[in-house]
CSV table of C-alpha atoms and ligand atoms in Angstrom, one decimal:
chain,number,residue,atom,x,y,z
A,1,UNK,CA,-21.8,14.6,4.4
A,2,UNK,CA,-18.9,15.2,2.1
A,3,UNK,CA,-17.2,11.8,1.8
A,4,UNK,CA,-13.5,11.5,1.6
A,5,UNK,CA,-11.8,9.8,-1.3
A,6,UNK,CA,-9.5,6.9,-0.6
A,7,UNK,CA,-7.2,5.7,-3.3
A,8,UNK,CA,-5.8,2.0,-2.5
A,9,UNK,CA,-3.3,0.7,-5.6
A,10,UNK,CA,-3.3,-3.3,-6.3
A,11,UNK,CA,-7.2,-3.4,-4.8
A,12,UNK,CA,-8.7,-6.4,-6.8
A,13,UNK,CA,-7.0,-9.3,-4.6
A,14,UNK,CA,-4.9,-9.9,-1.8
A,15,UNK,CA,-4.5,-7.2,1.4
A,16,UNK,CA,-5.3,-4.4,-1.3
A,17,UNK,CA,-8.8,-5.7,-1.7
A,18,UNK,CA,-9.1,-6.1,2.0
A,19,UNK,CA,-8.5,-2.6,2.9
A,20,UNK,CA,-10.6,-1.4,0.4
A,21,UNK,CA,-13.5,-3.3,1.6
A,22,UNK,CA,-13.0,-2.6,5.0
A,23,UNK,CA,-12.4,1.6,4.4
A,24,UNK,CA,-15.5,0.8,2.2
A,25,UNK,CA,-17.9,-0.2,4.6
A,26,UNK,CA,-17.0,3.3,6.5
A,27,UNK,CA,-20.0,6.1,5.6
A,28,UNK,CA,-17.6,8.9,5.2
A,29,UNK,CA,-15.4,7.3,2.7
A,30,UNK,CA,-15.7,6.8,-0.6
A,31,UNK,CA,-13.0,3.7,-2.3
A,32,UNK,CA,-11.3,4.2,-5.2
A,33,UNK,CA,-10.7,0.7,-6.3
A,34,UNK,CA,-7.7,0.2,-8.5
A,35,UNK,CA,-5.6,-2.6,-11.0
A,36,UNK,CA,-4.0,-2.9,-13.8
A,37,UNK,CA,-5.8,-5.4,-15.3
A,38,UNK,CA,-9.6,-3.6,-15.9
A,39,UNK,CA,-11.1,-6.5,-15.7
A,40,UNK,CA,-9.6,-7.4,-12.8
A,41,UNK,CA,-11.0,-4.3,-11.3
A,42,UNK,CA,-14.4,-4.6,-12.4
A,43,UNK,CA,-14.5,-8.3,-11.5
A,44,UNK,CA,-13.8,-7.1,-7.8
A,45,UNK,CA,-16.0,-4.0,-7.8
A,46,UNK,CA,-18.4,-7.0,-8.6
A,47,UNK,CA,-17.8,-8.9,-6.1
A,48,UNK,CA,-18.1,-5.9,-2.9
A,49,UNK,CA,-21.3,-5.2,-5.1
A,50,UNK,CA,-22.7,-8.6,-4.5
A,51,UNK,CA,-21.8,-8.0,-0.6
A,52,UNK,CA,-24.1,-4.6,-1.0
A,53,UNK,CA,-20.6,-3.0,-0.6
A,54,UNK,CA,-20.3,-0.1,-3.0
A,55,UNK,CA,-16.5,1.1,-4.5
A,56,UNK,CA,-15.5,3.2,-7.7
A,57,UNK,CA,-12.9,1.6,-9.9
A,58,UNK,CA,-10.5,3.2,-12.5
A,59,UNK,CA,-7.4,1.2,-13.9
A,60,UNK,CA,-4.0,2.2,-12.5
A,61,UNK,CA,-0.7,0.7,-12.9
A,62,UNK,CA,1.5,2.4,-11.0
A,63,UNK,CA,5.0,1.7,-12.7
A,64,UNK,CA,4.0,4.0,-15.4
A,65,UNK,CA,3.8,7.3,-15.9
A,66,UNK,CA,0.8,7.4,-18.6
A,67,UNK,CA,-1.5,5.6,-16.6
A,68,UNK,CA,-0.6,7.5,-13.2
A,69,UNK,CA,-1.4,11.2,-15.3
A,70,UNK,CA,-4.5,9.2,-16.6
A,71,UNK,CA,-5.9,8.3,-13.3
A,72,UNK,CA,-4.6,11.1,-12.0
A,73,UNK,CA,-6.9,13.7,-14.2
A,74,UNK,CA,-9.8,11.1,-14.0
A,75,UNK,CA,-9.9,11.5,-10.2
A,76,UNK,CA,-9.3,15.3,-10.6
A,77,UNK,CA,-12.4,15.1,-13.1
A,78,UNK,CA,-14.3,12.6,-11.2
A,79,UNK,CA,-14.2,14.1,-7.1
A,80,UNK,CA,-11.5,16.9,-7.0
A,81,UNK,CA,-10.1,15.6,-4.1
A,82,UNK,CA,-8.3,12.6,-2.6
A,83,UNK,CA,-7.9,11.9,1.1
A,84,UNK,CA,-6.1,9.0,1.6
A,85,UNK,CA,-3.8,7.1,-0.5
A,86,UNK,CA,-2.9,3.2,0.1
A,87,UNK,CA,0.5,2.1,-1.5
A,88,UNK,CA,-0.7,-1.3,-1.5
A,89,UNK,CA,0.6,-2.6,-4.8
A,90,UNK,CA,3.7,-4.7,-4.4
A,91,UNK,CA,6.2,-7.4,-6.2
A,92,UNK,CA,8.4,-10.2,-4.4
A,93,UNK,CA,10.1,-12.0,-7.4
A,94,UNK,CA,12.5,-14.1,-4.7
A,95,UNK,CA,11.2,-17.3,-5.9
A,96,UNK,CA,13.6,-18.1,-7.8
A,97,UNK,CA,16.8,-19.4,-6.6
A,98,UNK,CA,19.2,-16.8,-8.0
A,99,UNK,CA,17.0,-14.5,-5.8
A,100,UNK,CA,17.7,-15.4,-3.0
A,101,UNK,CA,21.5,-14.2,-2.4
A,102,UNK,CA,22.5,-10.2,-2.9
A,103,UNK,CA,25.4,-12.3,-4.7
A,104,UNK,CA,23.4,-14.2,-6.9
A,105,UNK,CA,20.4,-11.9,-8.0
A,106,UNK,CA,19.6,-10.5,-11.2
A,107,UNK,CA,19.9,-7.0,-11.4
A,108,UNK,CA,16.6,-6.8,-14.1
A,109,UNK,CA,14.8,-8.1,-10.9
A,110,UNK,CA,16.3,-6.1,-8.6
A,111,UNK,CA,15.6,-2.8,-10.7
A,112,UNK,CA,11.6,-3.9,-11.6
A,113,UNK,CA,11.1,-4.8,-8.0
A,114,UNK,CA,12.3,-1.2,-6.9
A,115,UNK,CA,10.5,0.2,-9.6
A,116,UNK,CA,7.2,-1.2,-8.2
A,117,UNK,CA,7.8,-0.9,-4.6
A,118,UNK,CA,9.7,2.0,-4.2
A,119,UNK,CA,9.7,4.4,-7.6
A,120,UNK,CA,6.2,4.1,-8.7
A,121,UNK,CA,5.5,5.0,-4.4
A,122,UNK,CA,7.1,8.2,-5.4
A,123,UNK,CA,5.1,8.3,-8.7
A,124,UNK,CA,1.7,8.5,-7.4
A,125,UNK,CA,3.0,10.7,-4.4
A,126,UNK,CA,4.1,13.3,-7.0
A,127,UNK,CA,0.8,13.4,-8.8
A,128,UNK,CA,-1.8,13.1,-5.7
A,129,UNK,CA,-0.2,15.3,-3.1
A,130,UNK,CA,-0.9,18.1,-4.8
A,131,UNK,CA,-4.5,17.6,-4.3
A,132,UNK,CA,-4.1,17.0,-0.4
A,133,UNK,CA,-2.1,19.9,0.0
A,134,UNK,CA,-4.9,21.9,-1.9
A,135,UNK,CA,-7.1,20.9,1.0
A,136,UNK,CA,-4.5,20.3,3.9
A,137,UNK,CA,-5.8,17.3,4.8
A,138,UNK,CA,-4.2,13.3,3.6
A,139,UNK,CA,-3.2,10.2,4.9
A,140,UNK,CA,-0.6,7.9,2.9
A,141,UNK,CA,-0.1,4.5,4.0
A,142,UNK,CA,2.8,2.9,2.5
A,143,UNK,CA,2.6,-1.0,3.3
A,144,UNK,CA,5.9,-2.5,4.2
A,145,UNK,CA,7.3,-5.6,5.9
A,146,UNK,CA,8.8,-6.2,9.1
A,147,UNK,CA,11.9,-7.7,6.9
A,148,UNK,CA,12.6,-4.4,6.0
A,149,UNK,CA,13.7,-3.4,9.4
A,150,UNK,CA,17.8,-2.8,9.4
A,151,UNK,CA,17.1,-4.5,12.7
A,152,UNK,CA,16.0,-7.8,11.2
A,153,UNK,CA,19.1,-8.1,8.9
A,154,UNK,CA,20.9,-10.9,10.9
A,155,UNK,CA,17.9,-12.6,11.7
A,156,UNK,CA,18.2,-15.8,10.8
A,157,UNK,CA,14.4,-15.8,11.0
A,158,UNK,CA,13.4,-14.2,7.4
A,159,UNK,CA,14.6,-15.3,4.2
A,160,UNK,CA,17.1,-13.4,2.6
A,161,UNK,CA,15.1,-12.0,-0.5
A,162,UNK,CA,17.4,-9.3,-1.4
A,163,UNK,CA,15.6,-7.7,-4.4
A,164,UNK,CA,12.3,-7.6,-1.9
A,165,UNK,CA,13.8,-6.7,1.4
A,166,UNK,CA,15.8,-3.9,0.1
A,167,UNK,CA,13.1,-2.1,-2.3
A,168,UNK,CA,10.9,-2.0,1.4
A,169,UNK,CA,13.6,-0.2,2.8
A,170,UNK,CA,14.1,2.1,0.4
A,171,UNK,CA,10.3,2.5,0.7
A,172,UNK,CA,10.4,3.1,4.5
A,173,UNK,CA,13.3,5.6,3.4
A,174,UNK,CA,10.8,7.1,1.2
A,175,UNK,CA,7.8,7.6,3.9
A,176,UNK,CA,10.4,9.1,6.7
A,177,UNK,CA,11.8,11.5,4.1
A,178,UNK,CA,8.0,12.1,3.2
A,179,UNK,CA,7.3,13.1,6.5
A,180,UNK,CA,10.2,15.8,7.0
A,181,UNK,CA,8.6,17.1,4.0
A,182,UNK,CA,5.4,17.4,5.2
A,183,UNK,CA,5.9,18.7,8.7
A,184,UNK,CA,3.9,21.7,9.7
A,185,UNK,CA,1.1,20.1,7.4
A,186,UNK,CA,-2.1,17.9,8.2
A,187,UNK,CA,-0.6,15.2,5.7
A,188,UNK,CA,0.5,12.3,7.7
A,189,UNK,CA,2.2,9.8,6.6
A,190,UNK,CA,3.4,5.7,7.8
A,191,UNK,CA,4.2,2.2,6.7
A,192,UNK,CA,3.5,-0.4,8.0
A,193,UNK,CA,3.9,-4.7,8.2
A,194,UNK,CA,1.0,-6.1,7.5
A,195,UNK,CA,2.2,-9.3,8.7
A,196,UNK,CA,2.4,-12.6,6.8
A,197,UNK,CA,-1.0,-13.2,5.2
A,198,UNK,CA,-2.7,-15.7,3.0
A,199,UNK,CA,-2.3,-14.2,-0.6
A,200,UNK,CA,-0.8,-14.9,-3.7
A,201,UNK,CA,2.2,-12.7,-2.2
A,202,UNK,CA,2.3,-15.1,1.1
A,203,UNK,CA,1.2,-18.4,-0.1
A,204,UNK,CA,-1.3,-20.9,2.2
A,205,UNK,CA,0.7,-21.5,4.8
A,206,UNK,CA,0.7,-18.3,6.2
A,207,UNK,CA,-0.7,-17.3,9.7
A,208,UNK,CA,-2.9,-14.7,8.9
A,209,UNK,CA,-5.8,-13.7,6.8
A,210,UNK,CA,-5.4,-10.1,4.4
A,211,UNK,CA,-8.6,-9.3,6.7
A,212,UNK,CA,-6.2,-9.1,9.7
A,213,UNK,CA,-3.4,-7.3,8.4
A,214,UNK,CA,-5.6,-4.9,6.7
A,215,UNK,CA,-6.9,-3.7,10.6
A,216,UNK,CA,-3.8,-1.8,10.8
A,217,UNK,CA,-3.8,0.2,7.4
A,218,UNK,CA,-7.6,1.0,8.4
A,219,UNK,CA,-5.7,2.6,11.3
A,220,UNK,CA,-3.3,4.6,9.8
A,221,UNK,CA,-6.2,5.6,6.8
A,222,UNK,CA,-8.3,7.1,9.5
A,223,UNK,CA,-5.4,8.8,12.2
A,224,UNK,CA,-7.0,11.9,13.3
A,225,UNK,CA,-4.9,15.3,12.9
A,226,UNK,CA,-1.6,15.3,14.8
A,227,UNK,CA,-1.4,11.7,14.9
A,228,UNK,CA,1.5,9.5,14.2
A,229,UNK,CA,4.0,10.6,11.4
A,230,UNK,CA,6.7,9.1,9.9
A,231,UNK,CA,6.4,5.9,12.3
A,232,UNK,CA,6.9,2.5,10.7
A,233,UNK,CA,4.4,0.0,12.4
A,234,UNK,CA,3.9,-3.4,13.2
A,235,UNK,CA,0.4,-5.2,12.4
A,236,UNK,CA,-1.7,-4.4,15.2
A,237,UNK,CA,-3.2,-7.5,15.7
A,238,UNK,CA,0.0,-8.5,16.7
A,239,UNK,CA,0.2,-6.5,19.7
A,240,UNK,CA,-2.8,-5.5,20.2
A,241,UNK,CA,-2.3,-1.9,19.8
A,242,UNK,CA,-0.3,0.4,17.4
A,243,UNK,CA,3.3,-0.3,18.1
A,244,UNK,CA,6.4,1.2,16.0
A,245,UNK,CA,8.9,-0.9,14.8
A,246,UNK,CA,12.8,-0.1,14.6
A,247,UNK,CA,13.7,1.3,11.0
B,1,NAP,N1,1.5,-11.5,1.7
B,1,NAP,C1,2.3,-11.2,2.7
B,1,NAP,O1,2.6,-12.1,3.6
B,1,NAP,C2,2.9,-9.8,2.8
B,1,NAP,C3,3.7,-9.5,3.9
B,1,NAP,C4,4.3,-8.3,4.1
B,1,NAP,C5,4.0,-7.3,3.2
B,1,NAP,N2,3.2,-7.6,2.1
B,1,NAP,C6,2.9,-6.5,1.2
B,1,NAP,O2,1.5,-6.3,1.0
B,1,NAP,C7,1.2,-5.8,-0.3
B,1,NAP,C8,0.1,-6.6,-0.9
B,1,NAP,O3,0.6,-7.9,-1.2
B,1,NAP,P1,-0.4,-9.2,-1.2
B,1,NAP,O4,0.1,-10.1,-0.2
B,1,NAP,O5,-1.8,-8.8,-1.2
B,1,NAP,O6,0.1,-9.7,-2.6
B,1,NAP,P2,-0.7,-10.1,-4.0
B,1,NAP,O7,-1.9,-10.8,-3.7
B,1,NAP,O8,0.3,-10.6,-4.9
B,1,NAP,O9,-1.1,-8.6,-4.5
B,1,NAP,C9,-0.2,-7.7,-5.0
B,1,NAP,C10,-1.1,-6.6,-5.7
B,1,NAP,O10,-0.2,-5.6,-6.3
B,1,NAP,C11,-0.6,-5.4,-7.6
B,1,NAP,N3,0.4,-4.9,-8.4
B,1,NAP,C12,1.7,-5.3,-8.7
B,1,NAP,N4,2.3,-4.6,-9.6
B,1,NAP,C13,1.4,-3.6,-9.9
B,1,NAP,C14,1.5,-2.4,-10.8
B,1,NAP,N5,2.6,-2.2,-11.5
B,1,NAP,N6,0.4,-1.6,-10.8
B,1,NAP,C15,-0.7,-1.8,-10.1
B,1,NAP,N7,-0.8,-2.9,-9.2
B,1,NAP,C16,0.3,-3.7,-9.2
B,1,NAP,C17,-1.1,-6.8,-8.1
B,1,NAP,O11,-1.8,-6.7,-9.3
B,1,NAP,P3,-1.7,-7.8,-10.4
B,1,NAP,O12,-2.7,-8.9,-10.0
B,1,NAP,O13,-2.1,-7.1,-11.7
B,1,NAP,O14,-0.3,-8.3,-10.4
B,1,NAP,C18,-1.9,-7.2,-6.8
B,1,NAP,O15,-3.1,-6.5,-6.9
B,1,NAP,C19,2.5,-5.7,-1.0
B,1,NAP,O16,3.1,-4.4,-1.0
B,1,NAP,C20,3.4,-6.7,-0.2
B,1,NAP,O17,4.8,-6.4,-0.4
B,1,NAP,C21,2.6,-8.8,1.9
C-alpha cells in the first residue's frame, strides 16, 4: 500500500500534536511531524514512539523562507510526494493589555502575528502545492477560529484580540481564494475552529481537550474527492456532524 504523506506544522504540542497522532494511527498515512525547535520534535516523535505510534520528523519553522525550501527539498528527497498539509502552527500575542483594542495594539505584534498565521500559510502553500498538483491529489487544512467569523464581530462573547482575530480572517480569506484557484482540481481545501481547547494557546480553563478539536481536522485530512471546498467549519464535536460556519 503506497502510504500518503501528511505534513502538520507546530506538531510537538498542543492540537498539532493531536492531529498528528490521530492521522498517525491511520495505516495509509504516513506523519510528517514538524517544529521549530528540533528537539522539540524529536522529544515528541519520542513520546508517539513510546505509544508504539510511529511518525517522521524534520524541523520547520514556517515564518521563514530558508527553513520552508529546506523542508521542502528534504520531503521532495525523502517521499516525493505530500498528500495532506495541516496549517496548524499558530500565535495569539493578545495577552498583553495594549492587545486587546485595534486602538491600542502594537503594530510589531500585529505584523508577526500575520506573519505566522496568515503569510507563512501562503509560504508553505507555494512550496508544497506543487507536489500535489504533480499527483492531483491534496488536502490542506488551515485551522482557524470561530472568532474569525465577520459574523462574530459584535459578539460581546469573544475577546476582542485584534492582532489574532484578524490574521484568522485573513487566513480564511486565504483558504477561499485557495479554493477558486484550485477548482477543476482534486486539491481541496477548508479551515476550520477547532474550538477552545486545553493548550498553551487556550489555557486550563478551557472546555475541550486538543483530542476533541483535532476530530474535525482528521475530517477534513481524509475528505474523499469532490468533497467539501472552500467551506470554513465548526468543530464537529460541537454539532455532531460537519457544519460550515458564516465567513
Ligand atoms: N487553543 C485554542 O483554544 C484554540 C482555539 C482556536 C484555534 N486555535 C488554533 O489552533 C492552532 C494550534 O494552537 P494550540 O492551541 O495547539 O497552541 P499551542 O499549544 O501554543 O501551539 C502552537 C504551535 O504552533 C507552533 N508555532 C508557532 N510559531 C511557529 C513557527 N514560526 N513555525 C513553526 N511552528 C510554530 C508552536 O511551536 P513553538 O512551541 O515552537 O512555539 C506550537 O507547536 C493555532 O493555529 C491556534 O490559533 C487554538
Amino acid at each position: 500500500m503506497t502510504q500518503k504523506v501528511a505534513v502538520i506544522t507546530g506538531s510537538h504540542k498542543g492540537l498539532g500534536y493531536a492531529i498528528a497522532r490521530k492521522l498517525a494511527q491511520k495505516e495509509d498515512i504516513q506523519v510528517v511531524l514538524t517544529s521549530r525547535q528540533e528537539q522539540d520534535g524529536l522529544a515528541a516523535q519520542q513520546r508517539l514512539s513510546s505509544e508504539n505510534i510511529q511518525v517522521d520528523f524534520h524541523p520547520l519553522d514556517v515564518t521563514s523562507d530558508a527553513s520552508v525550501q529546506q523542508f521542502t527539498t528534504w520531503l521532495q528527497q525523502a517521499y516525493g510526494r505530500v498528500d495532506i498539509l495541516v496549517n496548524n502552527a499558530g500565535v495569539n500575542p493578545t495577552m498583553q493589555p495594549e492587545e486587546s483594542s485595534l486602538l491600542t495594539v502594537q503594530m510589531e505584534t500585529m505584523l508577526a502575528t500575520f506573519a505566522t498565521n496568515v503569510l507563512a500559510v501562503a509560504r508553505m502553500t507555494q512550496a508544497l502545492v506543487p507536489l500535489m498538483k504533480a499527483q492531483n491529489y491534496g488536502r490542506i487544512v488551515n485551522v482557524s477560529t470561530e472568532m474569525a467569523s465577520l459574523a462574530s464581530m459584535s459578539s460581546d462573547y469573544y475577546p476582542l484580540a485584534p492582532s489574532y482575530r484578524l490574521s484568522k480572517v485573513g487566513l480564511n480569506g486565504l483558504t477561499a481564494l485557495l479554493a477558486k484557484e484550485f477548482q477543476g482540481t482534486n486539491i481541496l481545501i477548508n479551515a476550520y475552529s477547532p474550538g477552545w481547547m486545553q493548550t498553551d494557546m487556550g489555557g486550563s480553563n478551557a472546555p475541550f481537550t486538543a483530542d476533541e478539536g483535532a476530530e474535525t481536522a482528521v475530517y477534513l485530512a481524509t475528505l474523499p474527492e469532490g468533497g467539501a471546498q472552500g467551506k470554513f467549519f465548526a468543530e464537529m464535536r460541537k454539532f455532531g456532524g460537519a457544519i460550515a460556519l458564516p465567513w
